[in-house]
Amino acid sequence: MRIFINDESFDTDDSTALLDALKQIDTDLEGSAVAVNQQIISRTNWQDTQLNDGDKVLIFRAIAGG
Amino acid sequence: MLKIADKEFNSRLFTGTGKFASSEKMLAALKASESELVTLAMKRVDLKGNSDNIYQPLQEQGYNLLPNTSGARTAAEAVFAAQLAREAMGTNWIKLEIHPDPRYLMPDPIETLLAAEELVTQGFIVLPYIHADPVLAFRLQDCGCAAVMPLGAPIGSNQGLKTEEFLRIIIEQSTVPVVVDAGIGAPSHAMAAMEMGADAVLVNTAIATASDPVRIAKAFAQAVHYGRDAYLAGMPEESTEANASSPLTAFLDELPA
């Protein structure tokens, strides 16, 4: 199946957990938040959240700001 | 000591983390400022880019974090941004800012009030960034905001307290702490805000873009400290007429005619 992480497409196995999908990304997830189809998924649920074909995953991170 | 919601602060200087030349310079300046509350923003990660992780060092140094909702143009976007920030940084404190117009970054009062009401219901400690509007400040305080953050001038403009007379009304009427935010471009501006009775000020651009951020951060810390001291000392009122400080009259009376 195909999922999107921050608008980039990724081909993954069916029944891929969110946590496994995030592991494909070479980015530091400290201070980050993740939403799937505009729904925020708390860190403790990343392992248990199964992704579906076409899901849009968005990763947000704390950055400098005033 | 300043108390906002359940937190007490020794320093009345809050600082932003944006626009510094490097993370190292930012951390050094924050240290010099003695600030205990620092703002951060949230952004979608650019998978191709490589950005510094700013959260971890700030967390390790023990700063209280105040994420903002910058980038939100509506109440719904701001609520979403606040929820993301809570998840990412593990704090329910939020600097609520909604400014749809990129030129002047004026905060939208209607969306801000709507978002504040929702965020308070969801258990956030809400510090809304607003224009220096005493009526709006009152409404936000009334709906449960922990403080109000009226602007002195447009964000990053360094113009100082253009809204001075309205800040004065907000400070007089507010039952929650008033943090003067935005536009403070010099320690003298920060000092003036504190002399007026502001509970704190938030400074970012003026520190981050100075030639020597550490040095000016120290100057801001001192200005805020002395401004607060002057306020507590009970400053005398202005008068349009002179009011002699020396008893000249008696001496003049004794001159021969």
Coordinates of C-alpha atoms in Angstrom, one line a residue:
Chain A
M1 CA 0.0 0.0 0.0
R2 CA 1.0 3.6 -0.4
I3 CA 1.1 6.2 2.4
F4 CA 2.2 9.8 2.5
I5 CA 4.5 11.3 5.1
N6 CA 4.6 15.1 4.9
D7 CA 3.5 14.8 1.3
E8 CA 6.2 12.3 0.3
S9 CA 4.8 8.9 -0.8
F10 CA 6.1 5.7 0.7
D11 CA 5.3 2.1 -0.3
T12 CA 4.8 -0.1 2.7
D13 CA 3.5 -3.5 3.6
D14 CA -0.1 -3.8 4.3
S15 CA -0.8 -3.6 8.1
T16 CA 2.1 -1.3 8.8
A17 CA 2.0 0.3 12.2
L18 CA 2.6 4.1 12.4
L19 CA 5.7 3.6 14.5
D20 CA 7.2 1.4 11.7
A21 CA 6.4 3.9 9.1
L22 CA 8.0 6.7 11.1
K23 CA 11.2 4.6 11.4
Q24 CA 11.6 4.8 7.7
I25 CA 12.2 8.5 8.1
D26 CA 15.6 9.7 9.0
T27 CA 14.5 12.4 11.4
D28 CA 14.8 13.0 15.1
L29 CA 11.3 12.6 16.6
E30 CA 12.2 14.2 19.9
G31 CA 9.9 17.2 20.4
S32 CA 7.6 16.1 17.6
A33 CA 4.0 15.4 17.2
V34 CA 2.3 13.2 14.6
A35 CA -1.1 13.4 13.0
V36 CA -2.7 10.8 10.7
N37 CA -5.4 12.3 8.5
Q38 CA -5.5 15.4 10.6
Q39 CA -6.0 13.4 13.8
I40 CA -3.2 13.7 16.4
I41 CA -1.9 10.4 17.5
S42 CA -0.1 10.5 20.9
R43 CA 3.3 8.9 21.1
T44 CA 2.1 6.1 23.3
N45 CA -0.2 5.0 20.5
W46 CA 2.2 5.0 17.6
Q47 CA 2.9 1.3 17.9
D48 CA -0.8 0.3 18.0
T49 CA -2.0 2.6 15.2
Q50 CA -2.4 0.6 12.0
L51 CA -2.1 2.6 8.8
N52 CA -4.3 2.2 5.8
D53 CA -3.7 2.8 2.1
G54 CA -3.7 6.5 1.2
D55 CA -3.2 7.6 4.8
K56 CA -1.6 11.0 5.2
V57 CA 0.9 11.2 8.0
L58 CA 2.1 14.6 9.1
I59 CA 5.1 15.1 11.4
F60 CA 5.4 18.5 13.2
R61 CA 8.4 19.6 15.3
A62 CA 9.2 22.3 17.8
I63 CA 11.3 25.0 16.1
A64 CA 12.6 28.4 17.1
G65 CA 10.0 31.1 17.3
G66 CA 8.9 34.2 19.2
Chain B
M1 CA 7.4 37.0 42.4
L2 CA 5.3 36.7 39.3
K3 CA 2.8 34.0 39.3
I4 CA 1.0 32.8 36.1
A5 CA -1.4 29.9 36.6
D6 CA 0.5 27.5 38.8
K7 CA 4.0 28.7 38.0
E8 CA 6.1 31.2 39.7
F9 CA 8.8 33.2 38.0
N10 CA 11.8 35.2 39.4
S11 CA 12.4 36.8 36.1
R12 CA 9.9 39.0 34.5
L13 CA 11.6 38.9 31.1
F14 CA 10.3 36.2 28.8
T15 CA 12.2 35.5 25.7
G16 CA 11.6 34.2 22.2
T17 CA 13.9 31.8 20.5
G18 CA 13.5 32.9 16.9
K19 CA 15.9 34.7 14.5
F20 CA 19.2 33.8 16.4
A21 CA 22.2 33.2 14.1
S22 CA 22.7 29.8 15.8
S23 CA 21.5 27.6 18.6
E24 CA 24.6 28.2 20.5
K25 CA 24.1 32.0 20.4
M26 CA 20.5 31.6 21.3
L27 CA 21.3 29.4 24.4
A28 CA 24.0 31.9 25.5
A29 CA 21.7 34.9 25.2
L30 CA 18.8 33.1 27.0
K31 CA 21.2 32.3 29.8
A32 CA 22.3 35.9 30.0
S33 CA 18.7 37.1 30.0
E34 CA 17.9 35.0 33.1
S35 CA 14.6 34.3 31.5
E36 CA 12.7 31.3 32.8
L37 CA 10.0 31.1 30.1
V38 CA 10.9 30.8 26.4
T39 CA 8.7 30.6 23.4
L40 CA 8.9 28.1 20.6
A41 CA 6.9 27.5 17.4
M42 CA 5.6 24.3 15.7
K43 CA 6.3 23.5 12.1
R44 CA 5.8 20.7 9.7
V45 CA 9.1 18.8 9.3
D46 CA 10.9 19.2 6.0
L47 CA 12.0 15.6 5.3
K48 CA 14.7 16.8 2.9
G49 CA 16.0 19.6 5.1
N50 CA 18.1 19.3 8.2
S51 CA 17.0 21.4 11.1
D52 CA 18.4 21.7 14.5
N53 CA 16.6 20.1 17.4
I54 CA 16.0 23.1 19.5
Y55 CA 13.6 21.4 21.9
Q56 CA 16.0 19.1 23.6
P57 CA 18.7 21.7 24.7
L58 CA 16.0 24.0 26.1
Q59 CA 14.4 21.1 27.9
E60 CA 17.7 20.0 29.4
Q61 CA 18.5 23.5 30.6
G62 CA 15.2 23.5 32.5
Y63 CA 13.4 26.3 30.8
N64 CA 9.6 26.5 31.0
L65 CA 8.4 26.2 27.4
L66 CA 5.7 28.4 25.9
P67 CA 4.8 27.0 22.5
N68 CA 3.0 29.4 20.2
T69 CA 0.4 28.9 17.5
S70 CA 2.2 31.0 15.0
G71 CA 1.1 30.2 11.4
A72 CA -2.5 29.7 12.5
R73 CA -5.0 31.9 10.6
T74 CA -8.2 30.7 12.2
A75 CA -9.3 29.5 15.6
A76 CA -9.6 25.9 14.3
E77 CA -6.0 26.0 13.1
A78 CA -4.8 27.5 16.4
V79 CA -6.5 24.8 18.4
F80 CA -4.9 22.1 16.2
A81 CA -1.5 23.8 16.6
A82 CA -2.0 23.9 20.4
Q83 CA -2.8 20.3 20.5
L84 CA 0.3 19.4 18.4
A85 CA 2.5 21.5 20.7
R86 CA 1.1 19.8 23.8
E87 CA 1.8 16.5 22.3
A88 CA 5.3 17.5 21.1
M89 CA 6.5 19.4 24.2
G90 CA 4.4 17.9 27.0
T91 CA 3.1 21.2 28.2
N92 CA -0.4 22.6 28.3
W93 CA 0.9 26.2 28.2
I94 CA 0.2 27.9 24.9
K95 CA 0.8 31.3 23.5
L96 CA -2.2 31.8 21.4
E97 CA -1.4 33.9 18.3
I98 CA -3.6 34.1 15.2
H99 CA -2.4 36.6 12.6
P100 CA -3.7 36.1 9.1
D101 CA -2.1 39.2 7.6
P102 CA 1.6 38.6 6.9
R103 CA 2.5 42.2 6.4
Y104 CA 1.6 43.6 9.8
L105 CA 0.9 40.4 11.7
M106 CA -2.0 42.0 13.5
P107 CA -3.7 39.5 15.8
D108 CA -7.3 38.6 14.8
P109 CA -9.4 39.4 17.9
I110 CA -12.4 37.3 16.9
E111 CA -10.6 34.1 16.1
T112 CA -8.4 34.6 19.1
L113 CA -11.4 34.8 21.5
L114 CA -13.0 31.8 19.9
A115 CA -9.8 29.8 20.1
A116 CA -9.2 30.9 23.7
E117 CA -12.6 29.7 24.8
E118 CA -12.1 26.3 23.3
L119 CA -8.5 25.9 24.6
V120 CA -9.5 26.9 28.1
T121 CA -12.2 24.2 28.0
Q122 CA -9.6 21.7 26.8
G123 CA -7.5 22.4 29.9
F124 CA -4.8 24.6 28.3
I125 CA -3.1 27.5 30.1
V126 CA -3.8 30.2 27.5
L127 CA -1.7 33.3 27.1
P128 CA -3.2 35.2 24.1
Y129 CA -1.3 37.6 22.0
I130 CA -3.6 40.5 21.3
H131 CA -3.7 44.1 20.1
A132 CA -3.7 46.5 23.1
D133 CA -7.5 46.4 23.3
P134 CA -8.7 46.7 26.8
V135 CA -12.2 45.3 26.0
L136 CA -10.7 42.2 24.3
A137 CA -8.3 41.8 27.2
F138 CA -11.2 41.8 29.6
R139 CA -13.1 39.3 27.6
L140 CA -10.1 36.9 27.4
Q141 CA -9.5 37.2 31.1
D142 CA -13.2 36.5 31.7
C143 CA -13.1 33.3 29.6
G144 CA -10.2 31.9 31.7
C145 CA -7.0 33.0 30.1
A146 CA -4.0 32.9 32.5
A147 CA -2.5 36.2 31.3
V148 CA -2.9 38.6 28.4
M149 CA -0.1 39.6 26.0
P150 CA -0.9 42.9 24.4
L151 CA 1.4 44.3 21.7
G152 CA 3.5 47.4 22.0
A153 CA 4.0 47.6 18.2
P154 CA 4.0 45.1 15.3
I155 CA 6.0 41.9 15.8
G156 CA 9.7 42.4 15.1
S157 CA 9.3 46.1 14.4
N158 CA 11.4 47.4 17.3
Q159 CA 9.2 50.5 17.5
G160 CA 8.6 50.3 21.2
L161 CA 5.3 51.1 23.1
K162 CA 3.2 52.7 20.4
T163 CA 0.1 51.5 22.2
E164 CA 1.2 53.0 25.5
E165 CA -2.0 54.6 26.6
F166 CA -4.0 51.5 25.9
L167 CA -1.5 49.3 27.7
R168 CA -2.0 51.6 30.6
I169 CA -5.8 50.9 30.6
I170 CA -5.2 47.1 30.3
I171 CA -2.7 47.1 33.1
E172 CA -5.1 49.1 35.3
Q173 CA -8.1 46.9 34.7
S174 CA -6.6 43.4 34.4
T175 CA -6.9 40.8 37.1
V176 CA -4.5 38.5 35.3
P177 CA -0.9 39.2 34.6
V178 CA -0.2 41.5 31.6
V179 CA 2.8 40.6 29.5
V180 CA 3.7 43.3 27.0
D181 CA 4.7 41.4 23.9
A182 CA 5.9 42.5 20.4
G183 CA 7.6 45.7 19.3
I184 CA 10.0 46.0 22.2
G185 CA 13.1 47.0 20.5
A186 CA 15.3 48.4 23.2
P187 CA 15.9 47.9 27.0
S188 CA 14.4 51.4 27.5
H189 CA 11.1 50.1 26.0
A190 CA 11.1 47.2 28.3
M191 CA 11.8 49.4 31.3
A192 CA 9.0 51.8 30.3
A193 CA 6.6 48.9 30.2
M194 CA 7.7 47.7 33.6
E195 CA 7.5 51.2 35.1
M196 CA 3.9 51.4 33.9
G197 CA 3.1 48.2 35.9
A198 CA 3.3 45.5 33.3
D199 CA 3.8 42.2 35.0
A200 CA 6.4 41.0 32.4
V201 CA 7.6 41.6 28.9
L202 CA 8.4 39.2 26.1
V203 CA 11.4 40.1 23.9
N204 CA 12.8 38.2 20.9
T205 CA 13.9 40.2 17.9
A206 CA 15.7 42.9 19.8
I207 CA 17.9 40.3 21.5
A208 CA 18.3 37.8 18.6
T209 CA 19.2 40.3 16.0
A210 CA 21.5 42.6 18.1
S211 CA 25.2 42.6 17.2
D212 CA 25.9 41.1 20.6
P213 CA 22.9 39.1 21.8
V214 CA 24.4 38.1 25.1
R215 CA 25.3 41.7 26.1
I216 CA 21.9 43.1 25.2
A217 CA 20.1 40.2 26.9
K218 CA 21.9 41.3 30.1
A219 CA 20.8 44.9 29.5
F220 CA 17.2 43.7 29.0
A221 CA 17.4 41.7 32.2
Q222 CA 18.6 44.8 34.1
A223 CA 16.1 47.1 32.5
V224 CA 13.2 44.8 33.4
H225 CA 14.5 44.5 37.0
Y226 CA 14.9 48.3 37.5
G227 CA 11.7 49.1 35.7
R228 CA 9.8 46.8 38.1
D229 CA 11.7 48.4 41.1
A230 CA 10.6 51.9 40.0
Y231 CA 7.0 50.7 39.7
L232 CA 7.1 49.2 43.2
A233 CA 8.6 52.4 44.5
G234 CA 5.4 54.3 43.5
M235 CA 6.4 56.8 40.9
P236 CA 5.0 60.3 41.3
E237 CA 2.4 61.6 38.8
E238 CA 3.2 64.0 36.0
S239 CA 2.1 67.6 36.2
T240 CA 1.8 70.2 33.5
E241 CA 3.0 72.9 35.9
A242 CA 6.2 73.3 37.7
N243 CA 6.3 72.3 41.3
A244 CA 9.4 73.9 43.1
S245 CA 11.7 71.4 44.7
S246 CA 13.5 74.1 46.7
P247 CA 11.9 76.7 49.0
L248 CA 13.1 79.8 47.0
T249 CA 10.3 82.1 48.1
A250 CA 11.4 82.7 51.7
F251 CA 15.0 83.6 50.6
L252 CA 13.7 86.1 48.0
D253 CA 11.4 87.8 50.5
E254 CA 14.4 88.7 52.6
L255 CA 16.1 90.9 49.9
P256 CA 16.0 94.6 50.6
A257 CA 13.4 96.4 48.4

